[in-house]
Tab-separated table of C-alpha atoms in Angstrom:
chain	number	residue	atom	x	y	z
A	22	THR	CA	0.000	0.000	0.000
A	23	GLY	CA	2.958	2.341	-0.394
A	24	LYS	CA	4.414	2.582	3.121
A	25	THR	CA	8.022	2.355	1.962
A	26	ALA	CA	7.601	4.842	-0.880
A	27	THR	CA	5.814	7.245	1.466
A	28	MET	CA	8.604	7.137	4.040
A	29	ARG	CA	11.250	7.644	1.365
A	30	ALA	CA	9.371	10.669	0.006
A	31	LEU	CA	8.880	12.046	3.507
A	32	VAL	CA	12.585	11.838	4.347
A	33	ASP	CA	13.472	13.580	1.079
A	34	LEU	CA	10.860	16.284	1.734
A	35	VAL	CA	12.021	16.977	5.305
A	36	ARG	CA	15.653	17.155	4.279
A	37	GLY	CA	14.802	19.298	1.272
A	38	SER	CA	13.207	21.867	3.586
A	39	GLY	CA	16.415	22.120	5.610
A	40	ARG	CA	15.102	20.128	8.581
A	41	ARG	CA	16.846	17.274	10.326
A	42	VAL	CA	15.349	13.791	10.353
A	43	ARG	CA	16.418	10.736	12.362
A	44	LEU	CA	15.134	7.204	11.856
A	45	CYS	CA	14.945	4.238	14.215
A	46	ALA	CA	13.304	0.842	14.671
A	47	PRO	CA	12.988	-1.663	17.538
A	48	THR	CA	15.397	-4.221	16.009
A	49	GLY	CA	18.693	-4.077	14.155
A	50	LYS	CA	17.331	-5.891	11.118
A	51	ALA	CA	14.341	-3.537	10.896
A	52	ALA	CA	16.671	-0.536	11.188
A	53	ARG	CA	18.801	-1.815	8.316
A	54	ARG	CA	15.753	-2.384	6.126
A	55	LEU	CA	14.638	1.164	6.936
A	56	SER	CA	18.040	2.513	5.873
A	57	GLU	CA	17.865	0.616	2.595
A	58	ALA	CA	14.313	1.794	1.924
A	59	THR	CA	14.908	5.501	2.598
A	60	GLY	CA	18.589	5.997	1.812
A	61	ALA	CA	19.015	7.591	5.255
A	62	GLN	CA	20.855	6.171	8.241
A	63	ALA	CA	18.650	4.368	10.760
A	64	THR	CA	19.538	2.897	14.152
A	65	THR	CA	17.934	0.711	16.767
A	66	ILE	CA	15.948	2.519	19.447
A	67	HIS	CA	18.415	1.280	22.055
A	68	ARG	CA	21.350	2.825	20.186
A	69	LEU	CA	19.435	6.052	19.609
A	70	LEU	CA	18.756	6.323	23.348
A	71	GLY	CA	22.350	5.387	24.227
A	72	TRP	CA	21.764	2.092	26.018
A	73	ILE	CA	24.395	1.380	28.687
A	74	PRO	CA	24.372	-2.235	29.965
A	75	ASP	CA	23.492	-2.513	33.662
A	76	GLU	CA	22.760	1.232	33.796
A	77	GLY	CA	19.945	2.019	31.374
A	78	PHE	CA	19.436	4.698	28.762
A	79	GLU	CA	21.652	7.761	28.455
A	80	HIS	CA	18.879	9.932	26.997
A	81	GLY	CA	15.696	10.741	28.847
A	82	PRO	CA	13.570	13.716	29.978
A	83	ASP	CA	16.628	15.511	31.389
A	84	ASP	CA	18.846	14.754	28.376
A	85	PRO	CA	16.648	14.457	25.263
A	86	ILE	CA	17.628	13.194	21.819
A	87	THR	CA	19.338	15.869	19.754
A	88	GLY	CA	19.614	16.547	16.032
A	89	ALA	CA	16.035	15.677	15.105
A	90	ASP	CA	13.259	17.942	13.897
A	91	VAL	CA	11.425	14.780	12.850
A	92	LEU	CA	11.894	11.341	14.419
A	93	VAL	CA	10.575	8.396	12.357
A	94	VAL	CA	9.972	5.115	14.226
A	95	ASP	CA	9.382	2.148	11.917
A	96	GLU	CA	7.857	-1.227	12.885
A	97	ALA	CA	6.050	0.599	15.701
A	98	SER	CA	3.699	-2.349	16.232
A	99	MET	CA	6.663	-4.016	17.976
A	100	LEU	CA	6.900	-1.267	20.631
A	101	SER	CA	6.221	-2.485	24.158
A	102	VAL	CA	4.872	0.048	26.627
A	103	HIS	CA	8.230	0.163	28.441
A	104	LEU	CA	10.294	0.839	25.308
A	105	ALA	CA	7.758	3.390	24.037
A	106	ASP	CA	7.847	5.154	27.405
A	107	ALA	CA	11.644	5.375	27.296
A	108	LEU	CA	11.620	6.594	23.682
A	109	LEU	CA	8.913	9.238	24.016
A	110	GLY	CA	10.368	10.379	27.325
A	111	ALA	CA	13.608	11.216	25.508
A	112	VAL	CA	11.955	13.303	22.788
A	113	GLY	CA	12.533	17.040	23.079
A	114	GLY	CA	9.749	19.589	22.869
A	115	ARG	CA	10.657	20.674	19.311
A	116	THR	CA	10.789	17.196	17.754
A	117	HIS	CA	7.874	15.763	15.771
A	118	VAL	CA	7.422	11.970	16.069
A	119	LEU	CA	6.037	9.752	13.301
A	120	LEU	CA	5.166	6.162	14.229
A	121	VAL	CA	4.989	3.843	11.216
A	122	GLY	CA	3.709	0.302	11.565
A	123	ASP	CA	1.111	-2.350	10.885
A	124	VAL	CA	-1.344	-3.057	13.695
A	125	ASP	CA	-2.462	-6.243	11.938
A	126	GLN	CA	0.855	-7.893	12.765
A	127	LEU	CA	1.583	-9.624	16.062
A	128	PRO	CA	1.557	-7.443	19.179
A	129	PRO	CA	4.910	-6.805	20.898
A	130	VAL	CA	6.577	-9.523	22.930
A	131	GLY	CA	6.599	-7.168	25.931
A	132	ALA	CA	3.604	-5.642	27.693
A	133	GLY	CA	1.137	-3.360	25.960
A	134	ALA	CA	-0.073	-2.652	22.438
A	135	VAL	CA	1.109	0.930	22.067
A	136	LEU	CA	0.542	1.556	18.357
A	137	GLY	CA	-2.975	0.133	18.373
A	138	ASP	CA	-3.872	1.959	21.592
A	139	LEU	CA	-2.678	5.325	20.255
A	140	ILE	CA	-4.750	4.843	17.103
A	141	ASP	CA	-7.801	3.697	19.092
A	142	SER	CA	-7.567	6.757	21.361
A	143	GLY	CA	-8.576	9.022	18.474
A	144	ALA	CA	-6.329	11.706	19.970
A	145	VAL	CA	-3.335	11.113	17.725
A	146	PRO	CA	-3.465	12.227	14.065
A	147	THR	CA	-3.507	8.999	12.033
A	148	VAL	CA	-3.174	8.194	8.343
A	149	ARG	CA	-4.082	4.713	7.114
A	150	LEU	CA	-2.699	3.513	3.790
A	151	THR	CA	-5.438	1.332	2.338
A	152	GLU	CA	-5.146	1.591	-1.448
A	153	VAL	CA	-3.547	-1.451	-3.057
A	154	PHE	CA	-1.794	-0.221	-6.182
A	155	ARG	CA	-2.195	-2.034	-9.476
A	156	GLN	CA	1.227	-3.709	-9.487
A	157	ALA	CA	0.825	-4.980	-5.930
A	158	ALA	CA	-2.744	-6.115	-6.604
A	159	ARG	CA	-1.447	-8.639	-9.132
A	160	SER	CA	0.343	-10.472	-6.306
A	161	LEU	CA	-1.553	-13.324	-4.684
A	162	ILE	CA	0.586	-12.758	-1.547
A	163	VAL	CA	-0.867	-9.259	-1.201
A	164	ARG	CA	-4.394	-10.486	-1.804
A	165	ALA	CA	-3.913	-13.387	0.613
A	166	ALA	CA	-2.764	-10.951	3.309
A	167	HIS	CA	-5.876	-8.804	2.876
A	168	ALA	CA	-8.133	-11.873	2.893
A	169	ILE	CA	-6.529	-13.175	6.092
A	170	ASN	CA	-7.080	-9.802	7.784
A	171	ALA	CA	-10.748	-10.042	6.846
A	172	GLY	CA	-10.972	-13.583	8.249
A	173	GLU	CA	-11.489	-15.059	4.789
A	174	PRO	CA	-9.692	-17.981	3.101
A	175	PRO	CA	-6.907	-16.726	0.811
A	176	VAL	CA	-7.481	-16.991	-2.930
A	177	THR	CA	-5.048	-19.317	-4.703
A	178	GLU	CA	-6.383	-19.244	-8.269
A	179	ALA	CA	-4.462	-16.743	-10.401
A	180	GLY	CA	-5.964	-14.739	-13.240
A	181	ALA	CA	-4.274	-14.145	-16.583
A	182	ASP	CA	-2.416	-11.034	-15.369
A	183	ASP	CA	-1.775	-12.177	-11.820
A	184	VAL	CA	1.542	-13.158	-10.248
A	185	ARG	CA	1.084	-16.637	-8.816
A	186	ASP	CA	3.294	-16.218	-5.766
A	187	PHE	CA	1.035	-17.677	-3.055
A	188	PHE	CA	0.129	-21.361	-2.681
A	189	LEU	CA	-2.002	-23.266	-0.173
A	190	VAL	CA	-1.270	-26.976	0.297
A	191	GLU	CA	-3.722	-28.943	2.437
A	192	ARG	CA	-2.549	-32.002	4.364
A	193	LEU	CA	-4.485	-33.849	7.071
A	194	ASP	CA	-1.887	-35.485	9.333
A	195	ALA	CA	1.266	-34.134	10.969
A	196	GLY	CA	3.602	-36.550	9.209
A	197	ALA	CA	2.425	-35.560	5.738
A	198	MET	CA	2.649	-31.878	6.680
A	199	PHE	CA	6.189	-32.302	7.995
A	200	ASP	CA	7.357	-34.076	4.826
A	201	GLU	CA	5.746	-31.393	2.631
A	202	VAL	CA	7.324	-28.484	4.541
A	203	VAL	CA	10.788	-30.045	4.525
A	204	SER	CA	10.600	-30.980	0.842
A	205	LEU	CA	9.474	-27.469	-0.135
A	206	ALA	CA	12.111	-25.680	1.933
A	207	ALA	CA	15.074	-27.949	1.280
A	208	GLU	CA	14.617	-28.842	-2.385
A	209	ARG	CA	11.581	-27.765	-4.395
A	210	LEU	CA	11.451	-24.014	-3.809
A	211	PRO	CA	15.230	-23.467	-4.105
A	212	GLY	CA	15.273	-25.549	-7.293
A	213	HIS	CA	12.246	-23.966	-8.947
A	214	TYR	CA	13.077	-20.347	-8.106
A	215	ALA	CA	16.892	-20.618	-8.283
A	216	LEU	CA	17.248	-19.637	-4.618
A	217	ASP	CA	20.018	-20.255	-2.112
A	218	PRO	CA	18.416	-22.688	0.378
A	219	ALA	CA	20.720	-21.465	3.153
A	220	ARG	CA	19.744	-17.786	2.886
A	221	ASP	CA	16.655	-17.345	0.750
A	222	VAL	CA	14.149	-19.852	2.174
A	223	LEU	CA	12.628	-19.420	5.607
A	224	VAL	CA	10.251	-21.746	7.441
A	225	LEU	CA	8.047	-19.911	9.964
A	226	ALA	CA	6.324	-21.991	12.628
A	227	PRO	CA	4.051	-20.768	15.447
A	228	MET	CA	5.755	-22.768	18.220
A	229	HIS	CA	9.095	-24.379	19.060
A	230	ARG	CA	7.799	-27.734	20.276
A	231	GLY	CA	5.735	-30.448	18.685
A	232	PRO	CA	5.934	-32.443	15.440
A	233	LEU	CA	5.653	-29.247	13.330
A	234	GLY	CA	7.597	-27.052	15.735
A	235	VAL	CA	10.741	-25.016	15.085
A	236	ASP	CA	12.988	-27.546	16.858
A	237	ALA	CA	11.844	-30.638	14.919
A	238	LEU	CA	11.948	-28.766	11.614
A	239	ASN	CA	15.439	-27.431	12.287
A	240	THR	CA	16.769	-30.908	13.020
A	241	GLU	CA	15.473	-32.343	9.747
A	242	LEU	CA	16.252	-29.288	7.601
A	243	ARG	CA	19.840	-29.233	8.804
A	244	ALA	CA	20.143	-32.930	7.993
A	245	ARG	CA	19.015	-32.068	4.437
A	246	ARG	CA	20.808	-28.761	3.883
A	247	ASN	CA	24.024	-29.142	5.872
A	248	PRO	CA	24.682	-32.853	6.461
A	249	ASP	CA	28.464	-32.602	6.127
A	250	GLY	CA	29.141	-29.397	8.071
A	251	ALA	CA	32.138	-29.741	10.380
A	252	PRO	CA	31.034	-29.809	14.046
A	253	ILE	CA	32.217	-26.873	16.151
A	254	PRO	CA	33.614	-28.401	19.373
A	255	GLY	CA	31.845	-27.412	22.569
A	256	THR	CA	28.634	-26.478	20.733
A	257	THR	CA	25.766	-28.164	18.911
A	258	LEU	CA	26.475	-26.073	15.794
A	259	ARG	CA	28.265	-26.879	12.544
A	260	VAL	CA	30.132	-24.859	9.954
A	261	GLY	CA	27.597	-23.894	7.298
A	262	ASP	CA	24.649	-23.786	9.701
A	263	ARG	CA	21.929	-21.197	9.290
A	264	VAL	CA	21.612	-19.412	12.663
A	265	ILE	CA	19.755	-16.647	14.473
A	266	GLN	CA	20.995	-14.394	17.263
A	267	THR	CA	18.728	-14.578	20.328
A	268	ARG	CA	20.009	-11.621	22.386
A	269	ASN	CA	21.086	-8.049	21.720
A	270	ASP	CA	24.871	-7.648	21.490
A	271	HIS	CA	25.162	-3.860	21.360
A	272	GLU	CA	28.946	-3.911	21.301
A	273	ARG	CA	29.012	-5.785	17.982
A	274	GLU	CA	25.627	-4.483	16.824
A	275	LEU	CA	24.534	-8.107	16.487
A	276	MET	CA	20.926	-7.838	17.544
A	277	ASN	CA	18.226	-10.250	18.638
A	278	GLY	CA	16.627	-11.779	15.531
A	279	GLU	CA	19.574	-11.210	13.159
A	280	LEU	CA	20.080	-14.091	10.714
A	281	GLY	CA	23.266	-15.418	9.156
A	282	VAL	CA	25.435	-18.418	8.358
A	283	LEU	CA	28.447	-19.805	10.229
A	284	ALA	CA	30.874	-19.520	7.330
A	285	HIS	CA	34.223	-20.578	8.819
A	286	HIS	CA	35.773	-22.051	11.949
A	287	ASP	CA	39.325	-20.971	12.771
A	288	VAL	CA	40.477	-23.832	14.973
A	289	ALA	CA	43.755	-22.161	15.996
A	290	ARG	CA	42.114	-18.911	17.091
A	291	GLU	CA	38.947	-20.602	18.358
A	292	THR	CA	36.759	-18.175	16.412
A	293	VAL	CA	33.844	-18.623	14.038
A	294	THR	CA	32.937	-16.261	11.200
A	295	PHE	CA	29.300	-15.178	11.270
A	296	ALA	CA	28.226	-14.090	7.769
A	297	GLY	CA	25.145	-11.938	8.335
A	298	ASP	CA	22.313	-11.519	5.864
A	299	ASP	CA	23.165	-7.806	5.757
A	300	GLY	CA	26.617	-8.560	4.298
A	301	ARG	CA	28.608	-8.131	7.497
A	302	ARG	CA	31.152	-10.713	8.618
A	303	LEU	CA	31.864	-10.932	12.338
A	304	ALA	CA	34.467	-13.032	14.162
A	305	LEU	CA	32.894	-14.627	17.234
A	306	GLY	CA	34.681	-16.650	19.863
A	307	VAL	CA	33.546	-20.256	20.129
A	308	ASP	CA	32.661	-19.533	23.756
A	309	GLU	CA	30.311	-16.751	22.538
A	310	LEU	CA	28.105	-18.941	20.363
A	311	GLY	CA	25.648	-19.742	23.150
A	312	THR	CA	23.310	-16.972	21.984
A	313	LEU	CA	23.011	-18.463	18.480
A	314	ARG	CA	20.344	-21.017	17.543
A	315	LEU	CA	19.596	-22.953	14.369
A	316	ALA	CA	17.443	-20.932	11.981
A	317	TYR	CA	16.465	-23.117	9.050
A	318	ALA	CA	13.111	-22.629	10.763
A	319	ILE	CA	12.275	-19.833	13.204
A	320	SER	CA	9.195	-18.700	15.084
A	321	VAL	CA	6.806	-16.228	13.483
A	322	HIS	CA	7.478	-13.850	16.383
A	323	LYS	CA	11.209	-13.846	15.624
A	324	SER	CA	10.505	-13.098	11.965
A	325	GLN	CA	8.954	-9.671	12.609
A	326	GLY	CA	11.024	-6.994	10.928
A	327	SER	CA	12.504	-9.548	8.493
A	328	GLN	CA	11.720	-10.707	4.985
A	329	ALA	CA	12.886	-13.579	2.800
A	330	PRO	CA	12.464	-14.417	-0.902
A	331	ALA	CA	10.614	-17.652	-0.057
A	332	VAL	CA	8.566	-18.456	3.045
A	333	VAL	CA	6.930	-21.753	4.086
A	334	VAL	CA	4.321	-21.653	6.864
A	335	PRO	CA	2.937	-24.788	8.571
A	336	VAL	CA	-0.536	-24.264	10.098
A	337	PHE	CA	-1.006	-27.245	12.419
A	338	GLY	CA	-3.828	-28.028	14.840
A	339	GLY	CA	-1.333	-28.903	17.575
A	340	HIS	CA	-0.371	-25.215	17.649
A	341	GLN	CA	-3.989	-24.169	18.227
A	342	ILE	CA	-3.191	-21.929	21.194
A	343	MET	CA	-1.079	-19.708	18.906
A	344	LEU	CA	-3.228	-19.724	15.771
A	345	THR	CA	-4.619	-16.272	15.013
A	346	ARG	CA	-5.130	-14.004	12.010
A	347	ASN	CA	-2.337	-11.763	13.289
A	348	LEU	CA	0.152	-14.621	13.337
A	349	LEU	CA	-0.802	-15.947	9.907
A	350	TYR	CA	-0.829	-12.435	8.390
A	351	THR	CA	2.613	-11.691	9.862
A	352	ALA	CA	4.049	-14.943	8.475
A	353	VAL	CA	2.618	-14.520	4.971
A	354	THR	CA	3.787	-10.915	4.669
A	355	ARG	CA	7.411	-11.907	5.338
A	356	ALA	CA	7.586	-13.382	1.809
A	357	GLU	CA	9.065	-11.353	-1.058
A	358	GLN	CA	8.759	-13.742	-4.027
A	359	VAL	CA	6.767	-16.783	-2.974
A	360	CYS	CA	4.824	-18.032	0.036
A	361	VAL	CA	3.514	-21.557	0.601
A	362	VAL	CA	1.120	-22.282	3.472
A	363	VAL	CA	0.924	-25.990	4.380
A	364	ALA	CA	-2.202	-26.362	6.480
A	365	GLN	CA	-4.669	-28.689	8.066
A	366	PRO	CA	-8.037	-27.265	6.921
A	367	ALA	CA	-9.465	-27.127	10.445
A	368	ALA	CA	-6.337	-25.398	11.772
A	369	LEU	CA	-6.509	-22.805	9.008
A	370	ARG	CA	-10.148	-22.084	9.865
A	371	THR	CA	-9.165	-21.638	13.522
A	372	ALA	CA	-6.489	-19.101	12.597
A	373	LEU	CA	-8.824	-17.130	10.328
A	374	HIS	CA	-11.578	-16.937	12.945
A	375	ARG	CA	-9.404	-15.710	15.841
A	376	ARG	CA	-8.306	-12.096	15.889
A	377	ASP	CA	-5.828	-12.454	18.745
A	378	ALA	CA	-5.157	-15.357	21.093
A	379	GLY	CA	-4.823	-13.127	24.164
A	380	ARG	CA	-6.487	-9.728	24.589
A	381	ARG	CA	-4.148	-7.025	25.869
A	382	CYS	CA	-5.657	-5.437	28.969
A	383	THR	CA	-4.345	-1.881	28.757
A	384	ARG	CA	-5.664	1.571	29.671
A	385	LEU	CA	-3.415	3.551	27.353
A	386	ALA	CA	-6.073	4.459	24.783
A	387	ARG	CA	-8.355	5.856	27.504
A	388	LEU	CA	-5.554	7.670	29.304
A	389	VAL	CA	-4.434	9.355	26.091
A	390	ARG	CA	-8.000	10.210	25.084
A	391	ASP	CA	-8.851	11.661	28.521
A	392	GLY	CA	-5.452	13.290	29.080
């Protein structure tokens, strides 16, 4: 619906008028995508606020952020109430704040639902981008996303001018689903679309446990994609493994949710080269690999702020507690070129009929409206 183009135009307009603009996002990967989209430097919110481990944020009400007439915050749906409080508390009186996000995605991992509450308050000027432009409307991924938001089954039949980039495969039992997901991710999609299976294909599951969980899928996908990778002593990882960082490392700017491949193990120096999806190469000590996990498959929550050329999404009844429209919409919209949903029909119906698995009990909308 034009969010990226609008932000790029906005940044150009603000700069063209001689004003200063700063950009930030909750995660490192989202900040890098924002930089690429706008051509302007973007940082994580923690870096913008000057996070000091064991001490807290450098900037706050008594020492606000400088150098910003306009502050743009992307992926604002990921803002917890605590992070939003710290960010807005550090904004000076002459800085305008623009929150950009998608309230149809999953709510933040932390407490609150700040973006949705601010919109619901009616007190904050809000612009909704709703027009699907002609080029985007040809994509079945885009149309599937809109159908999911409406609680309707996604359309899979393509017209003459459509781009057939979304597929729905129905399977009844867990074993058949597992085989289908693994086959698609390890062989069929990389072969058909000429993709690198280590970097370009992402499996997004709702939960870690169970027969269609992240852990079981990672075990089998590694056996298919990296069977001969040299084991890295003292860890469960291998050279060539696809991995995800699970904590923020501000010193290296290796942030929670960043994806990459373990490209090389220097036995003599006891270091491993992490080749990030953003093109960076970092040398990590073997004793520092405890924050990395296999990422042939990851959770839908961890995928927020990321995209991949090909995405495979299992929708399994055993994950019923997590199945919602928000989760399915978030997973489908991570795909750039092709998305395949492998679903049990009953589980798909459950996801489409549930807006959110757990209602957020907040008072923010009322407090803002009455304040």
